[in-house]
Each structure stands twice: as C-alpha cells, then as structure tokens.
Amino acid sequence: MKSYIIHFIRHGAVDETLKGKYIGSTDVHLSEKGKKNLCTIRDNFGYPYAEKIYTSPLSRCTETCSIIYPKREIKTVGAFSECDFGDWEGKSANDLSGNQAFADWLQNSDKTPPPNGESGSDFMKRVCKGFEKVVNEMATEGTTTAAIVTHGGVIMTLLSVYGLPQAPSYQWRMDNGYGFSVRITPSLWMRDKVMEVYSTVPEPPKEEE
C-alpha cells in the first residue's frame, strides 16, 4: 500500500510594520524582503517537487506559490486561511491593553473568540476538516505528493493534531519560507489519524561521508 507525502510550507514574510499585530484573515501582500528571501531559499536549497499544490487563498500564500512553484497550477482551499481575529485584526496587544474581552481571550482562546472572529477550537476544526478532505482527495485521485502553502498557525495546528512525534503546537514553529514534510501511511491514517513528520522544508543538507 503506497504512502502519501505532503510538504507544509509557510508563506514568505510580510511588511515589517505589521510585526506584533494580529494579521489573520486580513489580506496583506508579501514584502519585497519576503520575496527576496523566498528566492534565496529556492535558489540555494530548492523546494521539494509536488504533483499537486494547495494553498490558502490569501495573497501572501498565492504570491509565495508563484515564487517557489512558478507556472504551476494551484488549488486554493479556504479552510487553510489563517485564524480570523475579527475586530482585533491589524491591532497589537498594546492597542488592546485594558480591553476585558481581550484579557478573557488570552486566558482561554480555545473557547473564547475575538469579537466577530473565531475561537481556537473553531479554527482547529476548520483546518482539520479541510486537511482531511485534501488527504481523501489525494487518495481518490492517486496523487502521492503534494505541497500545502499556508500560514504558520495552520501548519502548527495540523502538526500538533496529527503529527508524530507528538508535540504541542508551539514546538512546530517555523520561519517564513520554511516548513515540514510528512508521510501518511494509509493503514495508520485510517486507524489512528496520524502522520509521520520526517523532515524539514527545505531538506537539511546531507552529511558528507
């Protein structure tokens, strides 16, 4: 029984002025520095081949695809959008200091959504449902390799839910333009809904013998 390989890749960097702000569903573009960094990674290390490319519909992800997988057809998946921070989009923790709703959210973001946003629990359910649909689609179509270009929060959530070795989401952090490769073995997936995280993207250089 064949296995399936999926490469998770975080989008390139956005404008430095957005650092520290909640930028989830807001559609911002890659910065010029972010574009250059992606080109550097691509040219020096290369990105893994994939038969099919999936991406979040937000511009910072589709623009990343055009750089690392140029002239390839991509399939946008709404479920792979970043968490929606609602009324707090574009604001920083300093901006929201003294806001009781913000304090409540920090205490329990899984169950407490931002005003007009989504809770951590709802976000997790959304991305997991979307990911399982992609896995089923790959199996149905006979696709054995795919890349998913998306957001850091999406990747960390999926690896914390399905990844082996098991680890909390914060341990799956990655820089812009980097990510992880996973192997899905059908028997394990059907029985336990788990996947092996076997490498980073790009792959680490091999040691010389």
Short mmCIF file of C-alpha atoms in Angstrom, two decimals:
data_model
loop_
_atom_site.label_atom_id
_atom_site.label_comp_id
_atom_site.label_asym_id
_atom_site.label_seq_id
_atom_site.Cartn_x
_atom_site.Cartn_y
_atom_site.Cartn_z
CA MET A 1 0.00 0.00 0.00
CA LYS A 2 1.54 3.29 -1.10
CA SER A 3 2.12 6.22 1.23
CA TYR A 4 1.46 9.91 0.63
CA ILE A 5 3.96 12.74 1.06
CA ILE A 6 2.83 16.27 1.92
CA HIS A 7 5.12 19.28 2.26
CA PHE A 8 3.83 22.07 4.50
CA ILE A 9 5.38 25.44 3.64
CA ARG A 10 4.82 28.70 5.46
CA HIS A 11 4.31 31.77 3.26
CA GLY A 12 7.02 34.42 2.87
CA ALA A 13 7.39 37.43 5.14
CA VAL A 14 5.06 40.42 5.03
CA ASP A 15 5.78 44.08 5.77
CA GLU A 16 7.84 44.67 8.90
CA THR A 17 5.36 47.33 10.06
CA LEU A 18 2.86 44.52 10.67
CA LYS A 19 5.07 42.82 13.30
CA GLY A 20 3.29 42.34 16.59
CA LYS A 21 -0.14 42.92 15.04
CA TYR A 22 -2.87 40.33 14.69
CA ILE A 23 -2.90 39.63 10.96
CA GLY A 24 -5.03 36.57 10.31
CA SER A 25 -7.80 36.95 7.75
CA THR A 26 -6.50 40.37 6.62
CA ASP A 27 -5.25 40.01 3.05
CA VAL A 28 -1.75 41.52 3.01
CA HIS A 29 0.96 41.07 0.39
CA LEU A 30 4.50 39.76 0.67
CA SER A 31 7.10 42.40 1.39
CA GLU A 32 9.94 42.94 -1.06
CA LYS A 33 12.27 41.48 1.55
CA GLY A 34 9.97 38.49 1.89
CA LYS A 35 10.06 37.89 -1.87
CA LYS A 36 13.85 38.11 -1.96
CA ASN A 37 14.21 35.68 0.93
CA LEU A 38 11.99 33.14 -0.83
CA CYS A 39 14.09 33.45 -3.98
CA THR A 40 17.25 32.93 -1.92
CA ILE A 41 15.88 29.77 -0.31
CA ARG A 42 14.62 28.48 -3.67
CA ASP A 43 17.90 29.13 -5.48
CA ASN A 44 20.22 27.89 -2.73
CA PHE A 45 18.31 24.92 -1.35
CA GLY A 46 15.33 24.25 -3.60
CA TYR A 47 11.75 23.38 -2.71
CA PRO A 48 10.52 19.79 -2.97
CA TYR A 49 8.66 18.63 -6.06
CA ALA A 50 4.94 18.01 -5.62
CA GLU A 51 2.38 16.68 -8.05
CA LYS A 52 -0.28 19.00 -6.68
CA ILE A 53 -0.06 22.40 -4.99
CA TYR A 54 -2.67 23.51 -2.46
CA THR A 55 -2.71 26.98 -0.94
CA SER A 56 -4.56 29.34 1.32
CA PRO A 57 -6.46 31.88 -0.82
CA LEU A 58 -4.79 34.85 0.89
CA SER A 59 -2.34 36.83 -1.24
CA ARG A 60 0.73 36.19 0.90
CA CYS A 61 0.31 32.48 0.18
CA THR A 62 -0.62 32.62 -3.51
CA GLU A 63 2.29 35.03 -4.09
CA THR A 64 4.60 32.58 -2.32
CA CYS A 65 3.40 29.82 -4.66
CA SER A 66 4.21 31.94 -7.71
CA ILE A 67 7.81 32.28 -6.48
CA ILE A 68 8.59 28.79 -5.21
CA TYR A 69 6.39 26.88 -7.70
CA PRO A 70 6.36 29.18 -10.74
CA LYS A 71 3.98 28.42 -13.63
CA ARG A 72 2.30 25.65 -11.65
CA GLU A 73 -1.45 25.29 -11.33
CA ILE A 74 -2.55 25.80 -7.73
CA LYS A 75 -5.73 24.87 -5.90
CA THR A 76 -6.92 27.33 -3.25
CA VAL A 77 -8.52 25.89 -0.12
CA GLY A 78 -10.45 28.33 2.05
CA ALA A 79 -10.04 26.08 5.08
CA PHE A 80 -6.30 26.82 5.02
CA SER A 81 -6.75 30.55 5.71
CA GLU A 82 -5.20 31.87 8.92
CA CYS A 83 -7.32 32.31 12.06
CA ASP A 84 -9.82 35.18 11.87
CA PHE A 85 -9.09 37.64 14.68
CA GLY A 86 -12.24 39.62 14.00
CA ASP A 87 -12.24 43.15 15.40
CA TRP A 88 -8.62 42.74 16.52
CA GLU A 89 -7.23 42.37 13.01
CA GLY A 90 -4.45 44.89 12.49
CA LYS A 91 -4.15 45.68 16.19
CA SER A 92 -1.36 44.82 18.62
CA ALA A 93 -1.50 43.64 22.22
CA ASN A 94 -0.59 47.18 23.27
CA ASP A 95 -3.54 48.54 21.30
CA LEU A 96 -5.85 46.15 23.16
CA SER A 97 -4.38 46.67 26.61
CA GLY A 98 -7.17 47.22 29.14
CA ASN A 99 -9.79 45.55 26.93
CA GLN A 100 -11.58 42.97 29.08
CA ALA A 101 -12.65 40.87 26.08
CA PHE A 102 -9.01 40.70 25.01
CA ALA A 103 -7.95 39.64 28.52
CA ASP A 104 -10.62 36.91 28.50
CA TRP A 105 -9.41 35.70 25.11
CA LEU A 106 -5.80 35.48 26.32
CA GLN A 107 -6.97 33.35 29.24
CA ASN A 108 -8.92 30.89 27.06
CA SER A 109 -8.58 31.47 23.32
CA ASP A 110 -9.76 27.94 22.54
CA LYS A 111 -13.30 28.67 23.68
CA THR A 112 -13.39 32.47 23.63
CA PRO A 113 -13.43 34.06 20.16
CA PRO A 114 -12.43 37.66 19.48
CA PRO A 115 -15.44 39.88 18.66
CA ASN A 116 -16.59 38.87 15.16
CA GLY A 117 -13.71 36.35 14.94
CA GLU A 118 -13.24 32.65 15.55
CA SER A 119 -12.15 30.73 18.62
CA GLY A 120 -9.12 28.48 18.67
CA SER A 121 -11.41 25.46 18.78
CA ASP A 122 -13.37 26.56 15.72
CA PHE A 123 -10.14 27.35 13.89
CA MET A 124 -8.77 23.89 14.63
CA LYS A 125 -11.97 22.18 13.46
CA ARG A 126 -11.93 24.20 10.23
CA VAL A 127 -8.33 23.45 9.25
CA CYS A 128 -8.56 19.79 10.26
CA LYS A 129 -11.71 19.28 8.20
CA GLY A 130 -10.02 20.91 5.22
CA PHE A 131 -6.87 18.83 5.62
CA GLU A 132 -8.75 15.54 5.86
CA LYS A 133 -10.58 16.44 2.64
CA VAL A 134 -7.20 17.00 0.93
CA VAL A 135 -5.90 13.62 2.13
CA ASN A 136 -9.07 11.91 0.88
CA GLU A 137 -8.77 13.74 -2.44
CA MET A 138 -5.16 12.61 -2.86
CA ALA A 139 -6.14 9.01 -2.19
CA THR A 140 -9.09 9.17 -4.59
CA GLU A 141 -7.05 10.78 -7.38
CA GLY A 142 -3.94 8.68 -6.80
CA THR A 143 -1.81 11.74 -6.03
CA THR A 144 1.20 10.68 -3.95
CA THR A 145 2.95 14.03 -3.38
CA ALA A 146 1.50 17.44 -2.57
CA ALA A 147 2.58 20.78 -1.16
CA ILE A 148 0.40 22.93 1.08
CA VAL A 149 1.45 26.58 1.16
CA THR A 150 -0.27 28.20 4.08
CA HIS A 151 0.13 30.08 7.37
CA GLY A 152 2.20 29.29 10.43
CA GLY A 153 -0.86 28.88 12.62
CA VAL A 154 -2.42 26.39 10.22
CA ILE A 155 0.73 24.28 9.99
CA MET A 156 1.36 24.27 13.75
CA THR A 157 -2.24 23.28 14.41
CA LEU A 158 -2.24 20.39 11.93
CA LEU A 159 1.08 19.00 13.13
CA SER A 160 0.02 19.21 16.77
CA VAL A 161 -3.17 17.28 15.97
CA TYR A 162 -1.90 14.62 13.56
CA GLY A 163 1.90 14.68 13.73
CA LEU A 164 4.25 12.03 15.05
CA PRO A 165 6.26 12.60 17.15
CA GLN A 166 3.52 14.20 19.19
CA ALA A 167 4.29 17.75 20.29
CA PRO A 168 2.34 20.88 21.25
CA SER A 169 1.76 23.43 18.52
CA TYR A 170 4.43 25.89 19.71
CA GLN A 171 7.12 23.26 19.12
CA TRP A 172 6.23 23.22 15.42
CA ARG A 173 7.10 26.87 14.82
CA MET A 174 8.96 27.70 11.61
CA ASP A 175 10.37 30.76 9.87
CA ASN A 176 8.76 32.25 6.78
CA GLY A 177 9.50 30.18 3.70
CA TYR A 178 10.25 27.04 5.70
CA GLY A 179 8.16 24.10 6.82
CA PHE A 180 7.91 20.35 7.37
CA SER A 181 7.43 17.20 5.30
CA VAL A 182 5.09 14.45 6.45
CA ARG A 183 4.43 10.87 5.37
CA ILE A 184 0.94 9.42 5.57
CA THR A 185 0.70 5.64 5.70
CA PRO A 186 -2.89 4.66 4.83
CA SER A 187 -3.21 1.92 7.47
CA LEU A 188 -2.06 4.25 10.27
CA TRP A 189 -4.16 7.12 8.95
CA MET A 190 -7.32 5.04 8.79
CA ARG A 191 -6.75 3.56 12.23
CA ASP A 192 -5.32 6.44 14.27
CA LYS A 193 -5.39 9.58 12.04
CA VAL A 194 -1.65 10.17 12.47
CA MET A 195 1.20 11.06 10.11
CA GLU A 196 4.98 10.92 10.42
CA VAL A 197 6.85 14.23 10.39
CA TYR A 198 10.08 13.06 8.77
CA SER A 199 11.95 16.14 7.55
CA THR A 200 12.06 19.90 7.27
CA VAL A 201 11.48 22.04 4.17
CA PRO A 202 13.94 22.64 2.62
CA GLU A 203 15.61 19.33 3.45
CA PRO A 204 18.71 19.69 5.63
CA PRO A 205 21.97 19.18 3.72
CA LYS A 206 23.27 15.63 3.80
CA GLU A 207 26.43 14.99 5.75
CA GLU A 208 29.44 14.18 3.67
CA GLU A 209 30.71 10.63 4.08
#
